[in-house]
Structure formats: C-alpha cells, structure tokens
Amino acid sequence: MPPPVPFHHPVIRGMTFCPRLLPQSLLDTLLEHIDEEQWFDPLNGRNQVMRFGNLPPWLSQLVKISRDLLPNKLRERDPAFDQMIANYYDPGQGLRHHVDLVRRFDDGIVIASLAGSCVMEYRPAENKAEDMCSHILPSHDSVKSEQTHCQQTRNSVQNSKVAAKCPLLGEATQSTTIPILLSPGDVVCLSGPARWEWEHGIPERLEDEWENKRIPRGTRISITLRKLLPDALLMPCDG
Ligand SMILES: O=C(O)CCC(=O)C(=O)O
Ligand SMILES: [Fe+2]
C-alpha cells in the first residue's frame, strides 16, 4: 500500500484531502477511548460531544497529524486547536450544508473520519448567516447544545457575510456540488477559500453512490478540530 499523500483539491482551493492518513491502530485507540468515555448514547439522543480549551491527551496524536496538514502560516499557532466536536451518525443521518461559524472559529479546520463512510458535499457558500447557524439536519437530533450556541451567535452576529466576494464563482457556480467520499482514516483540512467560501454537508441517505458502486452507510464517527477566535463567545458545553 503506498503511503498516504495529501491532495490539494484543484477546484476547492484551500482544501487538503488526505485519504487513509490515520493508521488503523490510531483509529482503534481513538474509538476505544470514545467508547470508554461513553461519549455517545444514540438511543438517548446523545450523538455529539464538544470540548473546549485543553483537549483530551489521548487526542494528541490526531492533533499532531492534523496540525501538520495546516498551511504554513497556521501551523505555528499555539495551541493548534482548542475546540473539538465529535459527531456520531446513524445510517441515513446527515449534516446540513454549512460554513463553520465565521465569528467563532479561526481558519484551518480539520475533519477526521474515524468510522463509517459517507459522501460529503462541497458547494460555494450561499452567503447567508442563517445557513451558518442551523446546520445540522433535524434527523441528527443530538445537537441541542450546538443549536443553543448557534442561537446565541445568531443574536450576536447579524448577517455576517461569509463570502462577500468569492473569486471562485467564475469557475464554480452556486450550483456546483463536489462530492468527496470520506472513509475511515481520511482527513480533510479546510483553510482559506475552502473554509470561508465553501459550504460542506452530508446528504441524508442510507447509501452513497461512488464510482458506480453503492456504498451503504454504517455508523459514522468523526472528529472535527477547530481553533476558537480570540473573541469567540464561550458556549455551553454538553459534558
Ligand atoms: O461530521 C463531520 O464529518 C463534519 C462535521 C462538521 O462539519 C461540523 O461539525 O461542523
Ligand atoms: Fe463543519
């Protein structure tokens, strides 16, 4: 198996995609910790966990690998990430297309897929504050805390512009949707235009079509690492 090579997306500028970057041993360790700490309880609607400030020490290898994907100008920041969100998706659940909150999180967001696969869609942002603040599909019903902080943000951030000017729109129009298959171990880093000017989301469906094959959705677990902006509102943490 050739070593994983980061791939700079030719259209989604600022996206680095690295398939199979996380070795199976790391995935197993991360999933064991998540299990031990009982982060998720989908039967009781707990399918999202956030952490702020110091991240759990057992995330340090993932943090290091993620930091290495950041562009040079962000790689030296300290800490590289001080916010984490872990998501659990049952088959069929999705994530509303969104740009991560622009007044809360800095550039350089890393999404690591730990278990299950799905197709994540990317499309040029619609430039609506509303879209940034209620991004989880209703079926992904764990997200009361996210919605609470989104409500706070909505109150405090009125009509911020995500993509006041999007240089890509000449080549990628609002209707351009770029699907990317995310499998366990794959890591995506979003910076620059990919972070500020493109939305990402996961359609609600039980299987994805990829290269003429049907890929059933299993249970999916992801970890997203972000850096809070210095004046970001502190939001309630769900545990
Ligand atoms: O679950 C994922 O893969 C992505 C999560 C995400 O985009 C977010 O929480 O903002
Ligand atoms: Fe996101």
Tab-separated table of C-alpha atoms and ligand atoms in Angstrom:
chain	number	residue	atom	x	y	z
A	1	MET	CA	0.000	0.000	0.000
A	2	PRO	CA	1.590	3.362	-0.992
A	3	PRO	CA	1.931	5.902	1.840
A	4	PRO	CA	-0.913	8.423	2.124
A	5	VAL	CA	-0.262	11.595	0.167
A	6	PRO	CA	-2.107	14.853	0.887
A	7	PHE	CA	-4.007	16.032	-2.142
A	8	HIS	CA	-4.707	19.724	-2.783
A	9	HIS	CA	-8.108	19.943	-4.381
A	10	PRO	CA	-7.837	21.710	-7.743
A	11	VAL	CA	-11.252	23.414	-7.538
A	12	ILE	CA	-11.889	23.771	-3.803
A	13	ARG	CA	-8.878	25.940	-3.180
A	14	GLY	CA	-7.561	25.579	0.348
A	15	MET	CA	-8.808	22.021	0.767
A	16	THR	CA	-6.207	19.404	1.560
A	17	PHE	CA	-7.586	15.898	1.455
A	18	CYS	CA	-5.555	13.022	2.725
A	19	PRO	CA	-7.098	9.578	2.240
A	20	ARG	CA	-6.121	6.873	4.762
A	21	LEU	CA	-3.914	9.223	6.721
A	22	LEU	CA	-4.832	7.765	10.112
A	23	PRO	CA	-3.473	4.252	10.646
A	24	GLN	CA	-5.893	1.577	11.801
A	25	SER	CA	-4.068	1.331	15.148
A	26	LEU	CA	-4.780	5.016	15.832
A	27	LEU	CA	-8.408	4.664	14.747
A	28	ASP	CA	-8.795	1.694	17.103
A	29	THR	CA	-7.262	3.607	20.009
A	30	LEU	CA	-9.430	6.674	19.421
A	31	LEU	CA	-12.603	4.595	19.148
A	32	GLU	CA	-11.693	2.695	22.338
A	33	HIS	CA	-11.327	5.963	24.262
A	34	ILE	CA	-14.593	7.292	22.859
A	35	ASP	CA	-16.265	4.076	23.928
A	36	GLU	CA	-14.660	4.084	27.387
A	37	GLU	CA	-15.697	7.671	27.988
A	38	GLN	CA	-19.220	6.884	26.747
A	39	TRP	CA	-19.326	9.970	24.581
A	40	PHE	CA	-22.277	8.765	22.566
A	41	ASP	CA	-25.596	7.342	23.612
A	42	PRO	CA	-27.606	7.476	20.387
A	43	LEU	CA	-30.658	5.793	21.899
A	44	ASN	CA	-30.947	8.745	24.248
A	45	GLY	CA	-30.144	11.292	21.590
A	46	ARG	CA	-26.556	11.951	22.607
A	47	ASN	CA	-24.683	11.940	19.330
A	48	GLN	CA	-22.493	14.988	19.637
A	49	VAL	CA	-19.756	15.911	22.082
A	50	MET	CA	-17.782	19.145	22.287
A	51	ARG	CA	-14.639	20.042	24.150
A	52	PHE	CA	-13.086	23.460	24.651
A	53	GLY	CA	-9.633	24.514	25.759
A	54	ASN	CA	-7.294	21.653	26.603
A	55	LEU	CA	-8.295	18.652	24.535
A	56	PRO	CA	-8.093	15.115	25.978
A	57	PRO	CA	-4.449	13.898	25.984
A	58	TRP	CA	-5.390	10.795	24.012
A	59	LEU	CA	-6.237	13.085	21.079
A	60	SER	CA	-2.650	14.342	20.910
A	61	GLN	CA	-1.555	12.108	18.025
A	62	LEU	CA	-4.589	13.135	15.984
A	63	VAL	CA	-3.914	16.772	16.872
A	64	LYS	CA	-0.299	16.463	15.735
A	65	ILE	CA	-1.230	14.800	12.442
A	66	SER	CA	-3.933	17.436	11.884
A	67	ARG	CA	-1.588	20.302	12.676
A	68	ASP	CA	0.830	19.032	10.044
A	69	LEU	CA	-1.922	19.438	7.431
A	70	LEU	CA	-2.405	23.132	8.229
A	71	PRO	CA	-0.875	25.635	5.818
A	72	ASN	CA	2.476	27.059	6.989
A	73	LYS	CA	1.028	30.311	8.288
A	74	LEU	CA	-1.326	28.469	10.664
A	75	ARG	CA	0.938	25.585	11.652
A	76	GLU	CA	2.867	27.545	14.246
A	77	ARG	CA	-0.139	28.789	16.191
A	78	ASP	CA	-0.342	27.587	19.760
A	79	PRO	CA	-2.421	25.694	20.518
A	80	ALA	CA	-3.104	24.432	17.030
A	81	PHE	CA	-6.683	23.545	18.059
A	82	ASP	CA	-8.642	24.303	21.212
A	83	GLN	CA	-12.077	23.125	20.236
A	84	MET	CA	-13.266	19.696	19.234
A	85	ILE	CA	-16.590	18.380	18.114
A	86	ALA	CA	-17.220	14.669	17.740
A	87	ASN	CA	-20.248	13.536	15.781
A	88	TYR	CA	-21.984	10.179	15.674
A	89	TYR	CA	-24.276	9.456	12.714
A	90	ASP	CA	-26.651	6.555	12.414
A	91	PRO	CA	-27.095	5.287	8.844
A	92	GLY	CA	-29.325	7.750	6.996
A	93	GLN	CA	-28.438	10.764	9.108
A	94	GLY	CA	-26.809	13.793	7.568
A	95	LEU	CA	-25.461	17.234	8.211
A	96	ARG	CA	-26.985	20.387	6.773
A	97	HIS	CA	-24.715	22.270	4.392
A	98	HIS	CA	-22.961	24.992	6.309
A	99	VAL	CA	-19.892	27.112	6.719
A	100	ASP	CA	-18.495	26.642	10.241
A	101	LEU	CA	-19.332	29.699	12.343
A	102	VAL	CA	-17.221	32.508	10.949
A	103	ARG	CA	-17.088	34.672	14.063
A	104	ARG	CA	-16.360	31.787	16.368
A	105	PHE	CA	-13.738	29.654	14.646
A	106	ASP	CA	-10.478	30.606	13.027
A	107	ASP	CA	-9.143	29.423	9.713
A	108	GLY	CA	-7.794	25.877	9.494
A	109	ILE	CA	-10.466	23.297	10.336
A	110	VAL	CA	-9.691	19.596	10.243
A	111	ILE	CA	-12.315	16.871	9.836
A	112	ALA	CA	-11.145	13.331	10.618
A	113	SER	CA	-13.305	10.330	9.779
A	114	LEU	CA	-12.877	7.548	12.323
A	115	ALA	CA	-15.578	5.030	11.444
A	116	GLY	CA	-18.113	4.542	8.662
A	117	SER	CA	-18.092	6.229	5.303
A	118	CYS	CA	-20.233	8.866	3.660
A	119	VAL	CA	-20.089	11.260	0.780
A	120	MET	CA	-19.579	14.830	1.947
A	121	GLU	CA	-20.723	17.508	-0.474
A	122	TYR	CA	-18.959	20.811	-1.000
A	123	ARG	CA	-20.507	23.766	-2.768
A	124	PRO	CA	-19.880	27.502	-2.930
A	125	ALA	CA	-21.422	29.176	0.132
A	126	GLU	CA	-24.728	30.899	-0.306
A	127	ASN	CA	-23.602	33.777	1.851
A	128	LYS	CA	-26.407	33.593	4.372
A	129	ALA	CA	-25.841	33.925	8.101
A	130	GLU	CA	-28.872	31.701	8.629
A	131	ASP	CA	-27.148	28.826	6.899
A	132	MET	CA	-24.242	29.006	9.252
A	133	CYS	CA	-26.353	28.827	12.354
A	134	SER	CA	-28.658	25.859	11.998
A	135	HIS	CA	-26.644	23.419	10.106
A	136	ILE	CA	-27.428	20.002	11.476
A	137	LEU	CA	-30.271	18.186	9.763
A	138	PRO	CA	-33.225	17.566	12.075
A	139	SER	CA	-32.657	13.834	11.974
A	140	HIS	CA	-29.270	14.377	13.586
A	141	ASP	CA	-31.040	15.208	16.771
A	142	SER	CA	-28.206	15.400	19.251
A	143	VAL	CA	-27.421	18.938	18.656
A	144	LYS	CA	-29.334	20.967	21.161
A	145	SER	CA	-26.127	22.422	22.545
A	146	GLU	CA	-24.928	23.346	19.070
A	147	GLN	CA	-28.312	24.920	18.367
A	148	THR	CA	-28.140	26.834	21.642
A	149	HIS	CA	-24.808	28.313	20.823
A	150	CYS	CA	-25.949	28.934	17.277
A	151	GLN	CA	-28.914	30.873	18.646
A	152	GLN	CA	-26.546	32.952	20.755
A	153	THR	CA	-24.395	33.529	17.749
A	154	ARG	CA	-27.398	34.449	15.646
A	155	ASN	CA	-28.275	37.052	18.229
A	156	SER	CA	-24.816	38.477	18.315
A	157	VAL	CA	-23.787	38.103	14.699
A	158	GLN	CA	-26.222	39.771	12.423
A	159	ASN	CA	-25.940	38.986	8.775
A	160	SER	CA	-22.264	38.421	8.678
A	161	LYS	CA	-21.052	37.808	5.185
A	162	VAL	CA	-19.238	34.561	4.604
A	163	ALA	CA	-18.245	35.153	1.075
A	164	ALA	CA	-18.658	38.787	0.299
A	165	LYS	CA	-16.667	38.121	-2.750
A	166	CYS	CA	-15.923	34.693	-3.971
A	167	PRO	CA	-13.241	34.620	-6.637
A	168	LEU	CA	-14.197	31.058	-7.429
A	169	LEU	CA	-17.657	31.862	-8.582
A	170	GLY	CA	-16.413	32.435	-12.095
A	171	GLU	CA	-15.436	28.784	-12.341
A	172	ALA	CA	-17.598	27.157	-9.674
A	173	THR	CA	-21.133	28.480	-9.640
A	174	GLN	CA	-23.656	28.241	-6.816
A	175	SER	CA	-24.921	25.030	-8.370
A	176	THR	CA	-21.520	23.340	-8.389
A	177	THR	CA	-21.540	20.474	-5.921
A	178	ILE	CA	-18.409	18.459	-5.428
A	179	PRO	CA	-18.864	15.111	-3.681
A	180	ILE	CA	-15.989	13.579	-1.771
A	181	LEU	CA	-16.099	10.097	-0.303
A	182	LEU	CA	-14.901	10.085	3.294
A	183	SER	CA	-13.784	6.708	4.604
A	184	PRO	CA	-12.275	5.732	7.958
A	185	GLY	CA	-8.841	7.273	8.348
A	186	ASP	CA	-9.451	10.043	5.805
A	187	VAL	CA	-8.680	13.586	6.908
A	188	VAL	CA	-9.778	16.862	5.313
A	189	CYS	CA	-8.214	20.216	6.133
A	190	LEU	CA	-10.187	23.331	5.178
A	191	SER	CA	-8.409	26.644	5.012
A	192	GLY	CA	-8.719	29.894	3.086
A	193	PRO	CA	-11.486	29.714	0.463
A	194	ALA	CA	-12.353	26.110	1.413
A	195	ARG	CA	-13.050	27.245	4.964
A	196	TRP	CA	-14.680	30.653	4.339
A	197	GLU	CA	-16.293	30.407	0.926
A	198	TRP	CA	-17.436	26.823	0.581
A	199	GLU	CA	-20.174	25.000	2.446
A	200	HIS	CA	-19.930	21.365	3.382
A	201	GLY	CA	-22.699	18.944	4.281
A	202	ILE	CA	-23.757	15.320	4.266
A	203	PRO	CA	-26.970	14.320	2.477
A	204	GLU	CA	-29.417	12.191	4.448
A	205	ARG	CA	-29.437	8.803	2.795
A	206	LEU	CA	-28.801	5.165	3.551
A	207	GLU	CA	-26.226	4.607	0.860
A	208	ASP	CA	-23.931	6.681	-1.314
A	209	GLU	CA	-23.074	6.135	-4.920
A	210	TRP	CA	-19.385	6.422	-5.622
A	211	GLU	CA	-17.613	5.435	-8.828
A	212	ASN	CA	-20.674	3.448	-9.927
A	213	LYS	CA	-20.734	1.469	-6.704
A	214	ARG	CA	-23.267	1.651	-3.913
A	215	ILE	CA	-21.684	2.159	-0.543
A	216	PRO	CA	-24.031	1.529	2.370
A	217	ARG	CA	-23.751	3.948	5.254
A	218	GLY	CA	-22.776	2.349	8.533
A	219	THR	CA	-22.489	4.109	11.837
A	220	ARG	CA	-20.166	7.034	11.230
A	221	ILE	CA	-17.972	8.787	13.775
A	222	SER	CA	-15.985	11.921	13.025
A	223	ILE	CA	-13.852	14.357	14.961
A	224	THR	CA	-13.551	17.979	13.877
A	225	LEU	CA	-10.762	20.129	15.281
A	226	ARG	CA	-11.006	23.909	15.261
A	227	LYS	CA	-9.364	26.942	16.827
A	228	LEU	CA	-11.546	29.454	18.627
A	229	LEU	CA	-11.140	33.062	17.600
A	230	PRO	CA	-9.820	35.235	20.445
A	231	ASP	CA	-13.154	36.986	20.962
A	232	ALA	CA	-15.375	33.969	20.348
A	233	LEU	CA	-18.336	33.721	22.677
A	234	LEU	CA	-17.905	30.846	25.054
A	235	MET	CA	-20.700	28.424	24.543
A	236	PRO	CA	-22.265	25.845	26.817
A	237	CYS	CA	-20.537	22.512	26.769
A	238	ASP	CA	-22.554	19.341	26.823
A	239	GLY	CA	-20.305	17.379	29.065
B	1	LIG	O1	-19.032	15.137	10.899
B	1	LIG	C1	-18.332	15.595	10.005
B	1	LIG	O2	-17.687	14.892	9.233
B	1	LIG	C2	-18.246	17.085	9.810
B	1	LIG	C3	-18.734	17.876	10.982
B	1	LIG	C4	-18.820	19.343	10.690
B	1	LIG	O3	-18.678	19.777	9.589
B	1	LIG	C5	-19.094	20.289	11.781
B	1	LIG	O4	-19.370	19.849	12.924
B	1	LIG	O5	-19.037	21.500	11.532
B	2	FE	FE	-18.481	21.897	9.510
